Each structure stands twice: as structure tokens, then as C-alpha cells.
Coordinates of C-alpha atoms in Angstrom, one line a residue:
M284 CA -16.1 13.1 3.4
T285 CA -16.6 15.5 0.5
D286 CA -19.9 15.8 -1.4
S287 CA -18.1 14.5 -4.5
L288 CA -17.0 11.3 -2.7
I289 CA -20.4 10.7 -1.2
S290 CA -22.1 11.2 -4.5
C291 CA -19.7 9.0 -6.4
L292 CA -20.0 6.0 -4.0
S293 CA -23.8 6.4 -3.7
V294 CA -24.3 5.5 -7.4
D295 CA -24.5 1.9 -6.2
P296 CA -27.0 1.2 -3.4
D297 CA -25.0 -1.7 -2.0
V298 CA -21.9 0.4 -1.7
A299 CA -24.0 3.3 -0.3
A300 CA -25.3 0.9 2.4
A301 CA -21.8 -0.1 3.4
V302 CA -20.7 3.5 3.6
E303 CA -23.7 4.3 5.8
R304 CA -22.9 1.3 8.1
I305 CA -19.2 1.9 8.4
G306 CA -19.2 5.7 8.5
T307 CA -16.7 8.3 7.5
C308 CA -13.8 7.1 5.3
R309 CA -10.6 7.3 7.5
L310 CA -8.2 6.6 4.6
R311 CA -5.0 8.4 5.8
G312 CA -3.6 9.1 2.4
D313 CA -0.4 11.2 2.6
D314 CA 1.8 9.7 5.3
G315 CA 4.7 12.1 4.6
Q316 CA 7.2 9.4 3.6
E317 CA 9.6 9.4 0.7
P318 CA 9.0 6.6 -1.8
Y319 CA 12.4 5.2 -0.9
D320 CA 11.4 4.9 2.8
A321 CA 8.0 3.5 1.9
L322 CA 9.5 0.8 -0.3
L323 CA 11.9 -0.3 2.5
R324 CA 9.0 -0.4 4.9
A325 CA 6.9 -2.5 2.4
I326 CA 9.8 -5.0 1.8
A327 CA 10.4 -5.3 5.6
G328 CA 6.7 -6.2 6.1
Q329 CA 6.3 -8.8 3.3
Q330 CA 4.7 -12.0 4.5
L331 CA 4.6 -10.7 8.1
H332 CA 1.8 -9.6 10.4
G333 CA 1.6 -5.9 11.4
A334 CA 3.4 -6.1 14.8
A335 CA 6.3 -8.2 13.5
A336 CA 6.7 -6.0 10.5
R337 CA 6.8 -2.9 12.6
R338 CA 9.5 -4.4 14.9
I339 CA 11.7 -5.3 12.0
F340 CA 11.4 -2.0 10.3
G341 CA 11.9 -0.2 13.6
R342 CA 15.2 -2.1 14.1
L343 CA 16.3 -1.0 10.7
C344 CA 15.4 2.6 11.4
L345 CA 17.5 2.5 14.5
L346 CA 20.5 2.2 12.1
G347 CA 19.4 5.5 10.5
H348 CA 20.9 8.9 11.3
A349 CA 18.1 9.7 13.8
S350 CA 18.6 6.4 15.6
S351 CA 14.8 6.2 16.1
E352 CA 12.4 3.3 15.6
D353 CA 10.1 5.8 14.1
G354 CA 12.5 6.5 11.2
P355 CA 13.7 7.5 8.9
P356 CA 15.5 4.4 7.7
P357 CA 19.2 4.5 6.7
V358 CA 20.0 6.6 3.6
P359 CA 20.9 4.6 0.5
E360 CA 24.7 5.0 0.9
A361 CA 24.6 3.7 4.5
L362 CA 22.3 0.8 3.7
L363 CA 24.6 -0.4 1.0
A364 CA 27.5 -0.2 3.3
F365 CA 26.1 -2.3 6.1
P366 CA 27.4 -5.9 6.3
E367 CA 24.9 -8.7 5.9
E368 CA 25.2 -9.5 9.7
T369 CA 24.0 -6.1 10.7
L370 CA 20.9 -6.3 8.5
R371 CA 20.3 -9.9 9.6
A372 CA 20.3 -8.8 13.2
C373 CA 17.3 -6.6 12.3
G374 CA 15.4 -9.7 11.3
L375 CA 15.8 -9.3 7.5
S376 CA 16.2 -12.4 5.4
A377 CA 18.8 -12.7 2.7
S378 CA 16.1 -12.1 0.0
K379 CA 14.8 -9.0 1.8
Q380 CA 18.3 -7.6 2.2
A381 CA 18.9 -8.1 -1.5
A382 CA 15.6 -6.3 -2.3
M383 CA 16.4 -3.4 0.0
R384 CA 19.9 -3.0 -1.4
G385 CA 18.4 -3.0 -4.9
V386 CA 16.0 -0.2 -3.8
A387 CA 18.9 1.8 -2.3
Q388 CA 21.0 1.4 -5.5
A389 CA 18.0 2.4 -7.6
R390 CA 17.5 5.5 -5.5
L391 CA 21.1 6.5 -6.0
E392 CA 20.7 6.0 -9.7
G393 CA 17.4 8.0 -9.8
L394 CA 15.1 5.1 -10.7
V395 CA 13.4 5.4 -7.3
P396 CA 12.1 9.0 -7.4
T397 CA 12.0 11.6 -4.7
R398 CA 8.6 12.5 -3.4
L399 CA 8.6 15.7 -5.5
E400 CA 9.6 13.7 -8.6
A401 CA 6.9 11.0 -7.9
E402 CA 4.3 13.7 -7.8
R403 CA 5.0 14.5 -11.4
L404 CA 4.4 10.9 -12.5
D405 CA 0.9 9.5 -13.1
D406 CA -0.1 6.3 -11.3
E407 CA 0.6 3.8 -14.1
D408 CA 4.0 5.4 -15.0
L409 CA 5.1 5.0 -11.4
I410 CA 3.9 1.4 -11.2
Q411 CA 5.7 0.4 -14.3
R412 CA 8.9 2.1 -13.2
L413 CA 9.0 0.5 -9.7
I414 CA 7.9 -3.0 -10.5
T415 CA 11.3 -3.5 -12.3
L416 CA 12.9 -3.7 -8.8
R417 CA 13.4 -7.0 -7.0
G418 CA 10.8 -7.7 -4.4
V419 CA 8.5 -4.9 -5.6
G420 CA 5.2 -5.9 -7.2
R421 CA 2.2 -3.9 -8.5
W422 CA 0.4 -4.2 -5.2
T423 CA 3.3 -2.7 -3.3
V424 CA 3.4 0.3 -5.5
E425 CA -0.4 0.7 -5.3
M426 CA -0.1 0.8 -1.5
I427 CA 2.5 3.5 -1.9
L428 CA 0.3 5.4 -4.3
M429 CA -2.6 5.3 -1.8
F430 CA -0.9 5.7 1.6
T431 CA 2.3 7.6 0.8
L432 CA 1.4 9.8 -2.1
G433 CA -2.3 10.2 -1.4
R434 CA -3.5 9.2 -4.8
P435 CA -7.4 9.1 -4.7
D436 CA -8.1 6.8 -7.6
V437 CA -6.3 3.5 -7.0
M438 CA -8.1 0.2 -7.1
P439 CA -5.8 -2.7 -6.0
V440 CA -7.8 -5.5 -7.7
D441 CA -5.3 -8.2 -6.8
D442 CA -5.7 -7.6 -3.1
F443 CA -7.6 -10.4 -1.4
G444 CA -9.2 -8.1 1.2
V445 CA -10.5 -5.8 -1.5
R446 CA -11.9 -8.7 -3.5
E447 CA -13.5 -10.3 -0.4
G448 CA -15.0 -7.0 0.7
W449 CA -16.5 -6.5 -2.8
R450 CA -17.9 -10.0 -2.7
R451 CA -19.6 -9.2 0.6
I452 CA -20.9 -5.8 -0.5
K453 CA -22.5 -7.3 -3.6
R454 CA -23.5 -10.6 -1.8
L455 CA -21.7 -12.8 -4.4
D456 CA -21.0 -16.5 -4.0
T457 CA -17.3 -16.0 -4.9
A458 CA -14.8 -13.2 -4.9
P459 CA -14.6 -11.5 -8.4
R460 CA -11.6 -12.1 -10.6
P461 CA -9.2 -9.1 -10.6
K462 CA -10.0 -8.1 -14.2
D463 CA -13.8 -8.3 -13.5
L464 CA -13.4 -6.2 -10.4
K465 CA -11.4 -3.6 -12.3
T466 CA -14.2 -3.3 -14.9
E467 CA -16.9 -3.2 -12.3
T468 CA -15.3 -0.5 -10.2
L469 CA -14.4 1.9 -13.1
R470 CA -17.6 3.7 -12.5
F471 CA -16.4 4.8 -9.1
S472 CA -13.5 6.8 -10.6
P473 CA -12.0 9.2 -9.4
H474 CA -12.6 7.9 -5.8
R475 CA -11.6 4.2 -6.1
S476 CA -9.0 4.5 -3.3
A477 CA -11.9 5.3 -0.9
L478 CA -13.9 2.4 -2.3
A479 CA -10.9 0.0 -1.7
W480 CA -10.8 1.3 1.9
Y481 CA -14.5 0.4 2.4
C482 CA -13.9 -3.0 0.8
W483 CA -11.2 -3.7 3.4
R484 CA -13.4 -2.6 6.2
V485 CA -16.3 -4.8 5.0
A486 CA -14.0 -7.8 4.7
E487 CA -12.9 -7.3 8.3
E488 CA -16.4 -6.9 9.8
G489 CA -17.1 -9.5 12.5
K490 CA -13.4 -10.5 12.7
K491 CA -10.8 -9.9 15.4
T492 CA -8.0 -8.4 13.3
V493 CA -4.6 -6.9 14.1
P494 CA -4.5 -3.3 13.0
N495 CA -3.0 -3.1 9.5
T496 CA -0.4 -0.3 9.2
L497 CA -1.1 0.0 5.5
T498 CA -4.9 -0.1 5.2
G499 CA -5.7 2.0 8.3

């Protein structure tokens, strides 16, 4: 961890204690994906546990030009051309198929940016741009900001794990409301992505959990 990150998180003794206990932040950040790929992965995984989500997305990726479960997924033109039966065989519901087709069309129209284009947009601009898509909410875009684009200052205040982790760190009776958590964590800018990662880790302490492909 950088001195700047350590210094920033150490302004709060409770957070500093969690950092000391958990150790070095292992937030992966830049996963090398295009935003289009990351959106399809996120949609495939909605309301599913990690292993099931990986299986479904892997089947979709087998339809891509590399014919590999590791990706990339089919390009937009190919995805739009697949019949419903082909995508259903991957394990995709009708609603997920519709959301993915919407993302593919939006990529062709330029609404979904390339990685290079996304790097020119600030966090809030990208959020507001992508949440217009079916099946894509603010949390989904925040995960892409953190884990695909490597943005260092994202605080997903609507995430249950983040809120529960903060409750435990601060020894609160109840998890904070999203707007209160946003206000409370502003002082940790520009390292709120790392703070969110520690909140996830604290929320998982003492639990047997399936590894989360998003939160690391």
C-alpha cells in the first residue's frame, strides 16, 4: 500500500485497526476488460452466486470469436444476431437477454464507450451515461469503475456488504443509511475504493463465503 493510502485510512482509529487486522489491500483494480465486456459479465451474474455466474458467463464467452470460457464474450454484432434459443442455452433468462442486447446495441451506437473513451469520462458522468441502459444500475457501474477501470475513489454506498462492514468497523447497532455513509466517508477521499474493499472484508470476517469475482 502507498503511504498516501495508509495515511488517508489512518485518520480514523477504527478504520486503522481494521486495516492493521486485515492487512494489505488486495483490490485488483484494472482487470483489463472493455466496459462492454464488463457490463455483459455483470448482467450475467445478477441475482446469482459467484460460481453460477461464472458458469453462465463462460458459456456465453464460448460463443465468442475465441471460443473460450475465459472470454471475450461475443462482439455486439454477433450477440444481436443470436436467436433466443442460443442465449437461453447459456442459462440467460429473457430479461437478461434483453438487457444484454440493449448493451450490444448501445455499444454499436457509441453510448457504451470503449475503454479509451471511458478513461476520458469522470466517475459520475460514466454512471449517468450507463444507468440509462436496461438492467444496469448505479451499483453495476460503480463495480465497473472500481474493478475494470481501476478508479480509486468510488464508495458504493448502496452495497449491503459495504454498509455492514462500516457498521462493524464503527460498532454501530444498525447499518448506516446510504446518504449517511456517503457523508461519513467523504473524508477518506481520494481512497474510498480501498475503504470499500476493507468494508467488504470486515463484513465477511468469521463467515464461510464463496469467493466474489467482483470484490476480490
